[in-house]
Tab-separated table of C-alpha atoms in Angstrom:
chain	number	residue	atom	x	y	z
Z	30	MET	CA	-34.653	16.498	6.312
Z	31	LYS	CA	-32.878	17.026	3.171
Z	32	LYS	CA	-32.304	13.813	0.896
Z	33	GLY	CA	-28.307	11.962	1.144
Z	34	THR	CA	-27.187	10.897	-1.889
Z	35	VAL	CA	-26.136	7.807	-2.647
Z	36	TYR	CA	-22.677	7.815	-5.231
Z	37	LEU	CA	-22.369	3.684	-6.892
Z	38	VAL	CA	-18.442	4.008	-7.071
Z	39	GLY	CA	-16.564	1.489	-9.179
Z	40	ALA	CA	-13.148	0.574	-7.210
Z	41	GLY	CA	-11.880	-1.213	-10.308
Z	42	PRO	CA	-10.495	-4.546	-10.156
Z	43	GLY	CA	-8.300	-5.172	-7.479
Z	44	ASP	CA	-5.219	-2.825	-7.134
Z	45	PRO	CA	-5.867	0.024	-5.195
Z	46	GLY	CA	-4.136	2.253	-7.421
Z	47	LEU	CA	-6.876	1.697	-10.038
Z	48	ILE	CA	-9.205	3.651	-8.312
Z	49	THR	CA	-10.439	7.168	-10.487
Z	50	VAL	CA	-10.276	10.957	-8.693
Z	51	LYS	CA	-13.439	10.804	-8.874
Z	52	GLY	CA	-14.165	7.980	-6.864
Z	53	LEU	CA	-11.502	8.359	-4.458
Z	54	ALA	CA	-12.627	11.508	-4.034
Z	55	CYS	CA	-16.117	10.024	-3.119
Z	56	ILE	CA	-15.164	8.100	-0.420
Z	57	GLN	CA	-13.318	11.018	1.210
Z	58	LYS	CA	-16.682	12.623	1.745
Z	59	ALA	CA	-19.149	10.092	2.555
Z	60	ASP	CA	-20.617	9.026	5.379
Z	61	VAL	CA	-21.692	5.808	5.127
Z	62	ILE	CA	-19.347	3.521	2.783
Z	63	VAL	CA	-21.402	0.457	1.522
Z	64	TYR	CA	-18.556	-2.035	-0.012
Z	65	ASP	CA	-18.310	-5.146	-1.621
Z	66	ARG	CA	-15.548	-8.490	-1.232
Z	67	LEU	CA	-13.553	-7.526	-3.957
Z	68	ALA	CA	-13.174	-3.933	-3.438
Z	69	SER	CA	-9.639	-3.558	-1.950
Z	70	PRO	CA	-9.588	-2.952	2.387
Z	71	LYS	CA	-6.452	0.265	1.133
Z	72	LEU	CA	-9.673	2.175	-0.461
Z	73	LEU	CA	-11.721	1.675	2.925
Z	74	SER	CA	-8.144	3.572	4.384
Z	75	HIS	CA	-9.253	7.077	2.713
Z	76	ALA	CA	-12.705	6.959	4.759
Z	77	ALA	CA	-12.908	10.160	6.111
Z	78	PRO	CA	-12.341	9.482	9.924
Z	79	GLY	CA	-16.376	8.429	12.004
Z	80	ALA	CA	-17.566	7.370	8.328
Z	81	GLU	CA	-19.553	3.418	8.837
Z	82	LEU	CA	-18.265	0.715	6.989
Z	83	VAL	CA	-20.424	-1.605	5.662
Z	84	TYR	CA	-19.593	-4.947	4.286
Z	85	VAL	CA	-22.433	-6.252	2.167
Z	86	GLY	CA	-19.863	-8.990	0.067
Z	87	LYS	CA	-20.678	-11.992	-1.896
Z	88	SER	CA	-18.980	-14.942	-2.585
Z	89	PRO	CA	-19.902	-18.458	-3.527
Z	90	ALA	CA	-19.580	-19.383	0.019
Z	91	GLY	CA	-22.480	-17.377	0.667
Z	92	HIS	CA	-24.001	-13.390	1.039
Z	93	ALA	CA	-24.144	-11.044	3.892
Z	94	MET	CA	-26.632	-9.729	2.211
Z	95	THR	CA	-29.085	-10.166	0.154
Z	96	GLN	CA	-29.608	-7.668	-3.428
Z	97	GLU	CA	-32.752	-6.549	-1.891
Z	98	GLU	CA	-31.420	-5.664	1.672
Z	99	ILE	CA	-28.429	-3.722	-0.020
Z	100	ASN	CA	-30.961	-1.589	-2.151
Z	101	GLN	CA	-33.405	-0.934	1.106
Z	102	LEU	CA	-29.839	-0.135	3.218
Z	103	LEU	CA	-29.138	2.851	0.424
Z	104	VAL	CA	-32.589	4.074	0.424
Z	105	GLU	CA	-32.662	4.303	4.423
Z	106	ARG	CA	-29.510	5.827	4.460
Z	107	ALA	CA	-29.654	8.273	2.092
Z	108	LEU	CA	-33.394	8.935	3.272
Z	109	LYS	CA	-31.824	10.055	6.603
Z	110	GLY	CA	-29.700	12.413	4.707
Z	111	GLN	CA	-26.368	10.582	4.592
Z	112	VAL	CA	-23.688	10.869	2.095
Z	113	VAL	CA	-23.719	7.008	0.729
Z	114	VAL	CA	-20.936	5.343	-0.936
Z	115	ARG	CA	-21.544	2.175	-2.261
Z	116	LEU	CA	-17.861	0.992	-3.648
Z	117	LYS	CA	-18.421	-2.515	-5.853
Z	118	GLY	CA	-15.605	-4.302	-7.463
Z	119	GLY	CA	-15.135	-3.232	-11.485
Z	120	ASP	CA	-17.098	-1.242	-12.922
Z	121	PRO	CA	-21.013	-0.651	-11.115
Z	122	PHE	CA	-22.186	-1.492	-14.929
Z	123	VAL	CA	-20.675	-4.342	-15.896
Z	124	PHE	CA	-21.773	-6.895	-14.302
Z	125	GLY	CA	-22.482	-5.396	-10.940
Z	126	ARG	CA	-25.973	-5.234	-10.451
Z	127	GLY	CA	-25.277	-1.154	-10.050
Z	128	GLY	CA	-28.441	-0.502	-13.030
Z	129	GLU	CA	-30.446	-2.466	-10.311
Z	130	GLU	CA	-29.398	-0.549	-7.836
Z	131	ALA	CA	-30.155	2.523	-9.183
Z	132	GLU	CA	-33.624	1.133	-10.279
Z	133	ALA	CA	-34.395	1.315	-6.568
Z	134	LEU	CA	-32.733	4.891	-6.124
Z	135	ALA	CA	-34.304	6.271	-8.773
Z	136	GLU	CA	-37.973	4.204	-7.594
Z	137	ALA	CA	-37.665	5.979	-3.892
Z	138	GLY	CA	-36.711	9.384	-5.305
Z	139	VAL	CA	-32.978	9.321	-4.126
Z	140	PRO	CA	-30.880	11.400	-5.947
Z	141	PHE	CA	-27.765	9.471	-7.278
Z	142	GLU	CA	-24.603	9.491	-8.973
Z	143	VAL	CA	-22.481	6.461	-11.211
Z	144	VAL	CA	-18.631	6.724	-10.696
Z	145	PRO	CA	-17.575	4.550	-13.200
Z	146	GLY	CA	-14.882	2.045	-12.152
Z	147	ILE	CA	-12.023	0.615	-14.509
Z	148	THR	CA	-13.267	-2.634	-15.361
Z	149	SER	CA	-11.491	-6.126	-14.725
Z	150	VAL	CA	-12.326	-6.953	-18.918
Z	151	VAL	CA	-9.823	-4.897	-19.826
Z	152	ALA	CA	-7.762	-4.350	-16.331
Z	153	VAL	CA	-7.171	-7.951	-15.888
Z	154	PRO	CA	-6.207	-8.936	-19.068
Z	155	ALA	CA	-3.371	-5.904	-19.133
Z	156	TYR	CA	-1.458	-7.240	-16.232
Z	157	ALA	CA	-1.533	-10.955	-17.516
Z	158	GLY	CA	-0.207	-8.994	-20.409
Z	159	ILE	CA	-3.158	-9.234	-22.714
Z	160	PRO	CA	-4.655	-6.397	-24.602
Z	161	VAL	CA	-8.670	-7.661	-25.413
Z	162	THR	CA	-7.952	-5.855	-29.039
Z	163	HIS	CA	-5.050	-5.638	-31.791
Z	164	ARG	CA	-4.793	-4.535	-35.248
Z	165	ASN	CA	-3.342	-7.373	-36.657
Z	166	CYS	CA	-5.922	-10.289	-34.835
Z	167	THR	CA	-8.864	-9.015	-33.836
Z	168	SER	CA	-11.383	-6.534	-34.479
Z	169	THR	CA	-14.093	-6.554	-32.410
Z	170	LEU	CA	-14.797	-7.980	-28.692
Z	171	ALA	CA	-17.564	-9.809	-26.541
Z	172	VAL	CA	-18.014	-8.939	-22.893
Z	173	ILE	CA	-19.693	-12.399	-21.494
Z	174	THR	CA	-21.244	-12.895	-18.649
Z	175	GLY	CA	-19.365	-16.361	-17.010
Z	176	ASN	CA	-22.002	-17.225	-14.243
Z	177	GLU	CA	-25.550	-17.848	-15.972
Z	178	ASP	CA	-25.440	-21.895	-16.366
Z	179	PRO	CA	-24.453	-22.485	-20.146
Z	180	SER	CA	-26.156	-25.478	-19.961
Z	181	LYS	CA	-30.074	-24.386	-19.211
Z	182	GLU	CA	-32.668	-24.698	-21.373
Z	183	SER	CA	-33.609	-20.943	-21.135
Z	184	SER	CA	-30.415	-19.286	-21.215
Z	185	ARG	CA	-30.257	-15.447	-22.094
Z	186	ILE	CA	-26.429	-16.078	-23.958
Z	187	ASN	CA	-26.297	-16.249	-27.159
Z	188	TRP	CA	-23.732	-19.290	-27.854
Z	189	GLU	CA	-23.763	-19.966	-31.620
Z	190	LYS	CA	-23.705	-16.400	-32.668
Z	191	LEU	CA	-21.088	-16.019	-30.485
Z	192	ALA	CA	-18.860	-18.857	-30.190
Z	193	THR	CA	-17.343	-17.147	-34.010
Z	194	GLY	CA	-18.752	-13.759	-34.017
Z	195	ALA	CA	-16.522	-11.952	-32.104
Z	196	ASP	CA	-12.738	-12.516	-32.126
Z	197	THR	CA	-11.808	-11.877	-28.607
Z	198	LEU	CA	-14.462	-13.460	-25.893
Z	199	VAL	CA	-14.083	-11.872	-22.173
Z	200	LEU	CA	-16.219	-13.571	-19.561
Z	201	LEU	CA	-16.181	-12.560	-15.693
Z	202	MET	CA	-16.808	-15.116	-13.425
Z	203	GLY	CA	-16.966	-18.021	-15.538
Z	204	MET	CA	-14.892	-20.234	-13.081
Z	205	ALA	CA	-17.757	-22.909	-11.500
Z	206	ASN	CA	-19.047	-22.747	-15.523
Z	207	LEU	CA	-15.675	-23.163	-17.414
Z	208	GLU	CA	-16.149	-26.655	-19.132
Z	209	SER	CA	-19.894	-26.077	-19.601
Z	210	ILE	CA	-18.298	-23.030	-21.792
Z	211	VAL	CA	-16.000	-24.189	-23.221
Z	212	LYS	CA	-18.660	-27.279	-24.533
Z	213	GLN	CA	-20.994	-24.210	-25.654
Z	214	LEU	CA	-18.734	-22.719	-27.194
Z	215	THR	CA	-16.843	-25.720	-28.980
Z	216	SER	CA	-19.823	-27.484	-29.728
Z	217	HIS	CA	-21.140	-23.974	-31.855
Z	218	GLY	CA	-17.966	-23.910	-34.204
Z	219	ARG	CA	-14.899	-22.645	-31.764
Z	220	ASP	CA	-11.490	-23.988	-32.599
Z	221	PRO	CA	-10.956	-26.051	-29.712
Z	222	GLN	CA	-7.327	-25.201	-30.088
Z	223	THR	CA	-8.494	-21.406	-29.698
Z	224	PRO	CA	-6.043	-19.884	-26.885
Z	225	VAL	CA	-7.448	-18.961	-23.358
Z	226	ALA	CA	-6.242	-17.485	-20.681
Z	227	VAL	CA	-7.263	-17.686	-17.203
Z	228	ILE	CA	-6.719	-15.179	-14.529
Z	229	CYS	CA	-7.131	-15.536	-10.437
Z	230	TRP	CA	-7.244	-12.592	-8.430
Z	231	GLY	CA	-5.853	-9.934	-11.882
Z	232	THR	CA	-3.986	-6.515	-10.280
Z	233	ARG	CA	-4.092	-8.222	-6.787
Z	234	PRO	CA	-0.222	-9.357	-5.502
Z	235	GLU	CA	-2.190	-13.316	-5.429
Z	236	GLN	CA	-3.159	-13.023	-9.672
Z	237	LYS	CA	-2.130	-16.436	-11.141
Z	238	THR	CA	-2.165	-16.429	-14.921
Z	239	VAL	CA	-2.563	-20.189	-16.641
Z	240	VAL	CA	-2.842	-20.372	-20.474
Z	241	GLY	CA	-3.466	-23.695	-23.011
Z	242	THR	CA	-6.758	-23.961	-25.350
Z	243	LEU	CA	-10.483	-24.594	-25.309
Z	244	ALA	CA	-9.564	-28.109	-25.859
Z	245	ASN	CA	-7.173	-27.875	-22.216
Z	246	ILE	CA	-8.199	-25.369	-20.415
Z	247	VAL	CA	-10.090	-27.204	-18.124
Z	248	SER	CA	-7.632	-30.070	-17.190
Z	249	ARG	CA	-4.989	-26.842	-16.540
Z	250	THR	CA	-6.685	-24.958	-14.360
Z	251	MET	CA	-8.281	-27.685	-12.382
Z	252	GLU	CA	-4.082	-28.577	-11.829
Z	253	ALA	CA	-3.599	-25.295	-11.148
Z	254	GLY	CA	-5.887	-24.693	-8.999
Z	255	VAL	CA	-7.455	-21.176	-10.257
Z	256	THR	CA	-10.495	-20.636	-7.838
Z	257	ASN	CA	-12.651	-17.114	-8.781
Z	258	PRO	CA	-12.991	-14.359	-8.884
Z	259	ALA	CA	-11.105	-14.994	-12.037
Z	260	VAL	CA	-11.583	-13.855	-16.071
Z	261	ILE	CA	-11.459	-15.945	-18.914
Z	262	ILE	CA	-10.319	-14.814	-22.591
Z	263	VAL	CA	-10.938	-16.784	-25.876
Z	264	GLY	CA	-8.948	-15.712	-28.548
Z	265	GLU	CA	-5.819	-15.568	-30.412
Z	266	VAL	CA	-4.498	-12.043	-28.273
Z	267	VAL	CA	-4.154	-14.671	-26.350
Z	268	THR	CA	-1.063	-15.650	-27.950
Z	269	LEU	CA	0.635	-12.342	-26.768
Z	270	ARG	CA	1.645	-12.632	-23.500
Z	271	GLU	CA	5.175	-14.537	-23.802
Z	272	LYS	CA	5.446	-11.227	-25.666
Z	273	LEU	CA	3.354	-8.461	-23.699
Z	274	SER	CA	3.810	-9.737	-19.739
Z	275	TRP	CA	4.924	-6.951	-17.423
Z	276	TYR	CA	3.131	-6.886	-13.579
Z	277	GLU	CA	4.369	-10.883	-12.895
Z	278	LYS	CA	7.722	-9.683	-13.640
Z	279	LYS	CA	8.535	-7.251	-11.511
Z	280	PRO	CA	10.845	-8.329	-9.077
Z	281	LEU	CA	7.791	-7.964	-6.209
Z	282	PHE	CA	4.695	-9.101	-7.990
Z	283	GLY	CA	3.579	-10.880	-5.907
Z	284	LYS	CA	4.813	-9.321	-2.233
Z	285	ARG	CA	2.859	-8.068	-0.264
Z	286	VAL	CA	4.658	-5.337	1.968
Z	287	LEU	CA	3.882	-3.893	5.242
Z	288	VAL	CA	4.711	-0.408	5.981
Z	289	THR	CA	5.239	0.506	9.117
Z	290	ARG	CA	6.900	3.902	9.339
Z	291	SER	CA	4.453	7.442	10.253
Z	292	ARG	CA	2.440	8.308	8.281
Z	293	GLU	CA	3.712	11.855	6.463
Z	294	GLN	CA	6.688	9.147	5.655
Z	295	ALA	CA	5.070	5.699	4.947
Z	296	SER	CA	3.972	7.393	0.667
Z	297	GLN	CA	7.699	7.443	-0.327
Z	298	LEU	CA	8.401	3.518	0.438
Z	299	SER	CA	4.791	2.388	-0.505
Z	300	ARG	CA	5.329	4.128	-3.697
Z	301	ALA	CA	8.750	2.519	-4.295
Z	302	ILE	CA	6.784	-1.069	-3.559
Z	303	GLU	CA	4.371	-0.465	-5.523
Z	304	ALA	CA	6.419	0.755	-8.647
Z	305	LEU	CA	8.153	-2.649	-7.826
Z	306	GLY	CA	5.235	-4.690	-8.353
Z	307	GLY	CA	4.568	-5.236	-5.116
Z	308	GLU	CA	1.706	-3.628	-2.632
Z	309	ALA	CA	2.357	-1.719	-0.144
Z	310	VAL	CA	-0.136	-1.391	3.392
Z	311	GLU	CA	0.520	1.039	5.333
Z	312	PHE	CA	0.345	0.044	9.118
Z	313	PRO	CA	2.106	3.228	10.748
Z	314	THR	CA	3.484	2.318	14.638
Z	315	ILE	CA	4.499	5.745	15.036
Z	316	GLN	CA	3.379	9.490	15.068
Z	317	ILE	CA	5.970	12.687	15.125
Z	318	VAL	CA	4.684	15.282	17.019
Z	319	GLU	CA	5.964	18.296	18.532
Z	320	PRO	CA	8.331	18.347	22.132
Z	321	GLU	CA	5.860	18.654	25.044
Z	322	SER	CA	8.307	21.542	25.390
Z	323	TYR	CA	9.459	24.063	23.354
Z	324	GLU	CA	11.767	25.557	26.332
Z	325	PRO	CA	15.059	23.351	25.172
Z	326	MET	CA	15.161	24.247	21.511
Z	327	ASP	CA	14.635	27.808	22.783
Z	328	ALA	CA	17.597	28.640	24.328
Z	329	ALA	CA	19.652	26.526	22.344
Z	330	ILE	CA	18.177	29.039	19.019
Z	331	ALA	CA	19.027	32.092	21.166
Z	332	ARG	CA	22.589	31.304	22.244
Z	333	LEU	CA	22.884	29.942	18.020
Z	334	ASP	CA	26.018	31.717	17.115
Z	335	SER	CA	27.656	29.734	20.226
Z	336	TYR	CA	27.720	26.252	18.675
Z	337	ARG	CA	30.954	24.946	16.875
Z	338	TRP	CA	29.036	21.857	15.333
Z	339	ILE	CA	25.112	21.148	14.757
Z	340	ILE	CA	24.587	17.304	14.148
Z	341	PHE	CA	21.523	16.726	12.480
Z	342	THR	CA	19.999	12.754	12.937
Z	343	SER	CA	16.766	12.565	10.910
Z	344	VAL	CA	14.871	14.112	8.521
Z	345	ASN	CA	12.394	15.468	10.942
Z	346	GLY	CA	15.022	16.470	13.429
Z	347	VAL	CA	15.831	19.479	10.222
Z	348	ARG	CA	12.205	19.644	9.468
Z	349	PHE	CA	11.185	21.034	13.418
Z	350	PHE	CA	14.128	22.169	13.929
Z	351	PHE	CA	13.735	24.989	11.057
Z	352	ALA	CA	10.129	25.296	11.610
Z	353	HIS	CA	10.691	26.809	15.080
Z	354	LEU	CA	13.633	28.736	13.995
Z	355	LEU	CA	11.419	30.743	11.182
Z	356	GLN	CA	8.754	31.122	14.077
Z	357	GLN	CA	11.016	32.419	16.459
Z	358	GLY	CA	12.034	35.711	13.459
Z	359	LYS	CA	15.151	33.900	13.044
Z	360	ASP	CA	16.391	31.946	9.661
Z	361	VAL	CA	19.791	30.903	8.030
Z	362	ARG	CA	21.536	33.643	8.569
Z	363	ASP	CA	22.170	32.595	12.717
Z	364	LEU	CA	23.924	29.334	11.601
Z	365	LYS	CA	26.698	31.266	10.444
Z	366	GLY	CA	29.895	29.917	11.737
Z	367	ALA	CA	28.449	26.231	12.689
Z	368	ASN	CA	29.257	23.690	10.591
Z	369	LEU	CA	26.863	21.724	10.164
Z	370	CYS	CA	26.942	17.525	10.106
Z	371	ALA	CA	23.879	14.832	8.365
Z	372	ILE	CA	23.925	11.224	9.457
Z	373	GLY	CA	22.987	10.251	5.632
Z	374	PRO	CA	21.945	11.458	2.831
Z	375	LYS	CA	18.090	11.901	3.350
Z	376	THR	CA	19.267	13.787	6.349
Z	377	LYS	CA	21.386	15.900	3.870
Z	378	GLU	CA	19.597	16.316	0.968
Z	379	ALA	CA	16.888	18.575	3.361
Z	380	LEU	CA	19.597	20.130	5.078
Z	381	GLU	CA	20.316	21.481	1.355
Z	382	ARG	CA	17.332	22.402	0.663
Z	383	TYR	CA	17.942	25.573	2.984
Z	384	ALA	CA	21.494	26.003	0.195
Z	385	LEU	CA	23.312	25.234	3.539
Z	386	LYS	CA	26.298	23.618	3.146
Z	387	VAL	CA	27.299	20.114	4.645
Z	388	THR	CA	30.817	19.925	6.462
Z	389	TYR	CA	30.438	15.666	7.235
Z	390	VAL	CA	28.125	13.057	6.357
Z	391	PRO	CA	29.377	9.591	7.530
Z	392	ASP	CA	30.015	6.732	5.323
Z	393	GLU	CA	27.480	4.186	8.072
Z	394	TYR	CA	24.849	5.955	9.410
Z	395	ARG	CA	24.743	6.169	12.699
Z	396	ALA	CA	25.795	7.647	15.932
Z	397	GLU	CA	29.729	5.901	15.839
Z	398	GLN	CA	30.184	6.661	12.465
Z	399	ILE	CA	29.516	10.293	13.490
Z	400	ILE	CA	32.755	10.075	16.148
Z	401	ALA	CA	35.011	7.909	13.828
Z	402	GLY	CA	34.507	10.786	11.411
Z	403	LEU	CA	34.132	14.279	13.435
Z	404	LYS	CA	37.290	13.450	16.327
Z	405	GLY	CA	40.189	15.064	15.200
Z	406	GLN	CA	37.947	17.530	14.491
Z	407	ILE	CA	36.250	18.317	17.831
Z	408	LYS	CA	38.441	20.055	20.325
Z	409	PRO	CA	37.674	20.359	24.031
Z	410	GLY	CA	35.283	22.638	25.141
Z	411	ASP	CA	33.383	22.784	21.430
Z	412	ARG	CA	29.741	23.267	22.656
Z	413	ILE	CA	27.583	21.124	19.834
Z	414	LEU	CA	23.813	20.912	19.335
Z	415	LEU	CA	21.603	17.968	18.581
Z	416	PRO	CA	17.932	18.536	17.926
Z	417	ARG	CA	17.041	14.818	17.884
Z	418	ALA	CA	13.746	13.065	18.773
Z	419	ASP	CA	12.795	12.272	22.769
Z	420	ILE	CA	13.985	9.008	22.340
Z	421	ALA	CA	16.940	9.019	20.645
Z	422	ARG	CA	20.013	7.085	21.854
Z	423	LYS	CA	21.815	8.266	23.842
Z	424	VAL	CA	25.685	6.789	22.941
Z	425	LEU	CA	25.945	9.705	20.549
Z	426	THR	CA	25.816	12.253	23.297
Z	427	GLU	CA	28.063	10.413	25.270
Z	428	LEU	CA	30.642	9.735	23.052
Z	429	LEU	CA	31.013	13.442	22.010
Z	430	SER	CA	31.404	14.511	25.934
Z	431	GLY	CA	33.369	11.401	25.829
Z	432	LEU	CA	36.234	13.986	23.453
Z	433	GLY	CA	35.369	17.355	25.761
Z	434	ALA	CA	32.548	18.636	23.593
Z	435	VAL	CA	30.071	20.575	25.280
Z	436	VAL	CA	26.056	18.689	23.970
Z	437	ASP	CA	23.307	19.579	24.170
Z	438	GLU	CA	21.086	17.554	23.293
Z	439	VAL	CA	17.637	19.495	22.834
Z	440	VAL	CA	14.229	17.075	21.933
Z	441	ALA	CA	13.082	18.878	18.081
Z	442	TYR	CA	10.378	16.738	18.117
Z	443	ARG	CA	8.166	13.613	20.227
Z	444	THR	CA	8.043	9.777	18.100
Z	445	ILE	CA	5.105	8.428	19.987
Z	446	PRO	CA	2.831	4.679	19.565
Z	447	ALA	CA	-0.005	5.362	16.734
Z	448	GLY	CA	-3.519	4.611	17.607
Z	449	GLU	CA	-3.887	2.542	14.881
Z	450	ASP	CA	-6.801	-0.571	14.774
Z	451	THR	CA	-4.733	-3.373	14.520
Z	452	GLN	CA	-7.853	-5.846	13.526
Z	453	LEU	CA	-6.490	-5.152	9.682
Z	454	VAL	CA	-3.199	-6.407	9.893
Z	455	ARG	CA	-3.825	-8.878	12.140
Z	456	GLN	CA	-6.332	-10.597	10.380
Z	457	MET	CA	-3.959	-10.097	6.791
Z	458	LEU	CA	-1.003	-12.173	8.941
Z	459	ALA	CA	-3.454	-14.464	9.893
Z	460	GLU	CA	-4.571	-14.915	6.183
Z	461	GLY	CA	-0.591	-15.243	4.947
Z	462	LYS	CA	-1.755	-11.995	3.154
Z	463	ILE	CA	1.354	-9.821	4.491
Z	464	HIS	CA	4.047	-11.000	3.505
Z	465	ILE	CA	7.795	-9.010	3.895
Z	466	ILE	CA	7.469	-6.197	7.450
Z	467	THR	CA	9.707	-3.238	7.065
Z	468	PHE	CA	11.238	-1.443	9.864
Z	469	THR	CA	12.997	1.154	9.432
Z	470	SER	CA	14.000	2.222	12.970
Z	471	SER	CA	13.794	0.694	16.446
Z	472	SER	CA	10.823	3.268	17.232
Z	473	THR	CA	8.533	1.641	14.488
Z	474	VAL	CA	9.756	-2.396	15.897
Z	475	ARG	CA	8.183	-1.606	19.445
Z	476	ASN	CA	5.559	-0.159	18.852
Z	477	PHE	CA	4.634	-3.010	16.362
Z	478	VAL	CA	5.333	-5.324	19.389
Z	479	GLU	CA	3.128	-3.285	20.914
Z	480	LEU	CA	-0.151	-3.081	19.489
Z	481	LEU	CA	0.126	-6.842	18.532
Z	482	LYS	CA	1.621	-7.951	21.391
Z	483	GLU	CA	-1.873	-9.691	22.515
Z	484	HIS	CA	-1.809	-11.738	19.021
Z	485	LYS	CA	0.224	-14.273	19.704
Z	486	LEU	CA	3.429	-12.629	17.540
Z	487	PRO	CA	5.432	-16.123	16.806
Z	488	ARG	CA	2.231	-17.567	14.998
Z	489	LEU	CA	1.645	-14.780	13.319
Z	490	LEU	CA	4.624	-13.832	11.722
Z	491	GLN	CA	5.245	-17.046	11.100
Z	492	GLY	CA	6.720	-17.162	7.348
Z	493	VAL	CA	6.416	-13.589	7.202
Z	494	THR	CA	9.993	-11.625	6.172
Z	495	VAL	CA	10.989	-9.333	8.791
Z	496	ALA	CA	13.362	-6.735	7.148
Z	497	CYS	CA	15.424	-4.189	8.755
Z	498	ILE	CA	16.969	-1.163	7.509
Z	499	GLY	CA	20.336	-1.222	10.230
Z	500	PRO	CA	22.076	-3.096	12.731
Z	501	VAL	CA	20.556	-1.151	15.528
Z	502	THR	CA	17.023	-1.392	14.294
Z	503	ALA	CA	17.874	-5.029	13.024
Z	504	GLN	CA	18.944	-5.171	17.591
Z	505	THR	CA	15.533	-3.595	18.998
Z	506	ALA	CA	13.791	-6.788	16.763
Z	507	ARG	CA	16.123	-9.485	17.923
Z	508	GLU	CA	15.592	-8.582	21.766
Z	509	LEU	CA	11.838	-7.871	20.938
Z	510	GLY	CA	12.119	-11.153	20.325
Z	511	LEU	CA	10.881	-10.569	16.381
Z	512	PRO	CA	13.230	-13.169	13.514
Z	513	VAL	CA	15.912	-10.535	11.537
Z	514	HIS	CA	15.754	-12.232	7.888
Z	515	VAL	CA	17.588	-9.004	6.121
Z	516	GLN	CA	19.278	-5.462	7.113
Z	517	ALA	CA	20.244	-2.981	4.650
Z	518	ARG	CA	23.578	-2.858	3.581
Z	519	ARG	CA	23.353	0.110	2.918
Z	520	TYR	CA	21.235	1.995	5.763
Z	521	THR	CA	18.301	4.461	3.741
Z	522	ILE	CA	15.192	3.090	1.711
Z	523	GLU	CA	16.505	2.189	-0.951
Z	524	GLY	CA	19.348	0.401	0.785
Z	525	LEU	CA	16.500	-1.649	2.423
Z	526	LEU	CA	14.306	-1.942	-0.564
Z	527	GLU	CA	16.960	-3.953	-2.117
Z	528	VAL	CA	17.437	-6.547	0.823
Z	529	VAL	CA	13.915	-6.850	0.295
Z	530	ILE	CA	13.963	-7.769	-3.104
Z	531	GLU	CA	16.641	-10.150	-3.035
Z	532	ALA	CA	14.155	-11.762	-0.173
Z	533	ALA	CA	11.644	-11.848	-2.666
Z	534	GLN	CA	13.068	-13.391	-5.185
Z	535	GLY	CA	15.516	-15.826	-3.219
Z	536	GLY	CA	11.890	-17.403	-2.086
Z	537	GLU	CA	12.151	-15.721	2.199
Z	538	SER	CA	8.338	-14.474	2.415
Z	539	ARG	CA	5.822	-16.790	1.758
C-alpha cells in the first residue's frame, strides 16, 4: 500500500484569517485532521466531507493524548495511505513540538511536509499594537519558552545573558511562571521599570492586554484575571501600544457573531463583521435550492410578453429566474415591454448586472410598501409576474389581486432547512462564546429554532443579543419565543450591521 503524507501545518495564533493559503489547501484535502486546543474551530469547517477530525489538545488541566501517542497516531494513519494534517497552533517549529513529530515521521519512513504558520511571537503583539522590533528602540529580539520553571537548577535558559542581552524579550506560555520570570530578569540586571505587556488569547475576540512594568506586572495580571494562553513582551516597544493599538479599537472587537444565512450568501455578512473586528461564526440554517418543478416557471417564460410588471423580491429570485431564462433559450431581450420592480437596493443591483433598468424600488423594503408605490400605476387586468421563494409571504399576491391585477406567482427557488451539525454552536452558546445572533429572514429564524429546539433555547440564548434585519423577521422571532433586542432601521445587510455595532458598543450583548 502506498504511504500517505503528513502535513505539519501551522494554524496561526487564533484568528482563523491568519491561516496561510497552503495551510488551508492542506486542510481541504486531508483524510484526517489531528488538531490542537489552540487551533481555531472555524478552520475545521474547511475540511472535506467525511474527513476524520481527531482532537489531541493539551491544556494545564490535562492532555487528550500524550506526545508519544500523537506521534504514533500520525505514523499509523500515514502508513494506511491517508493524507494527514497535523494542525498546530502558531508555527509547528516554534515551541510546538513539531520537530519531535517530524523526527518520529522520519524514523518511520513516512513522507511529511512542514507548512509554517504565523507565530504568536509576532502576531499577538501586533494585534495589541506592539511591534516586536522598532528602529528607534530595539535592534534585537529573543524568543523564550515560559513553560520551563526559571528557578530550577537544570534550566536551559541562560537568564544572566538573556536579561540584558536582547532589547525585546517575547515569552510564550509563561503565565504560570510569571513571578519567577520577573525575578530572574530583575536579579540579572533588567531594570524593574522596564515596560511589560501580557496578552491573553491574542488575535481572538477574547483578547485581553495588561500593561505594566517588571515591578508591577505580576499584581496587575492577577487583578485582571489573566490566564494562559498568553504572550509576555518585555521591552521599550511596549510603550508604542498607546499610539499603535488598532485591533481593540474596532467597533466589533470582542464580539463573536453568529451568521445564520445560507452558505452561499453568508460570506458577505461574515467579511463585513470581520472587517469591523468581530469574529463571524457561520451556521447556515437554510439552503437555497431549485424548485421541485420548473413547469410554472416555463409557462410564465413562454408568455413573457404578456406581463406589464415583473416584481423581484430577492437577489435569489433574480439569480434563479435568469439562469432558467437562459436555459429556455431566451434572454433579457424577451423582457421588452415589462416594467421591473425590485424590493431593495441589492435586488436592484442584481438586475442592473443584466443591464436592465429598474422602474421602481420602494423606500421601505417590504411587500406592503411595494403596493403603496405601485397603487396608481397598476390597472385592473394588468398581468404581473412574481418569481420568488416557495415560502414567501402571500400578502403581496393578495394585495396586487385586490388592485384587480392578474398575478402569476411562480416558485423560482426553494428555501429548505440546512442539515447543519449543531454541536459546535450549542457548545459555544452554552459557554458564552456567542455574543450576537443575526437573522436575515423569517426562514433563518424558523430553521434556527428547529435545529436547536431540543436544547433549552432560552437558557442557551441568555445574555445573547438577537438582531433582526426587519420587522417581518423580528415578528417571526417573537412568535417563536425568541427575544429581539435590535432591529435594522434600513432592511439591508448594511442596516443590520449598523444596529449590531450600536448594540455591541452599548453593552447589549455579553
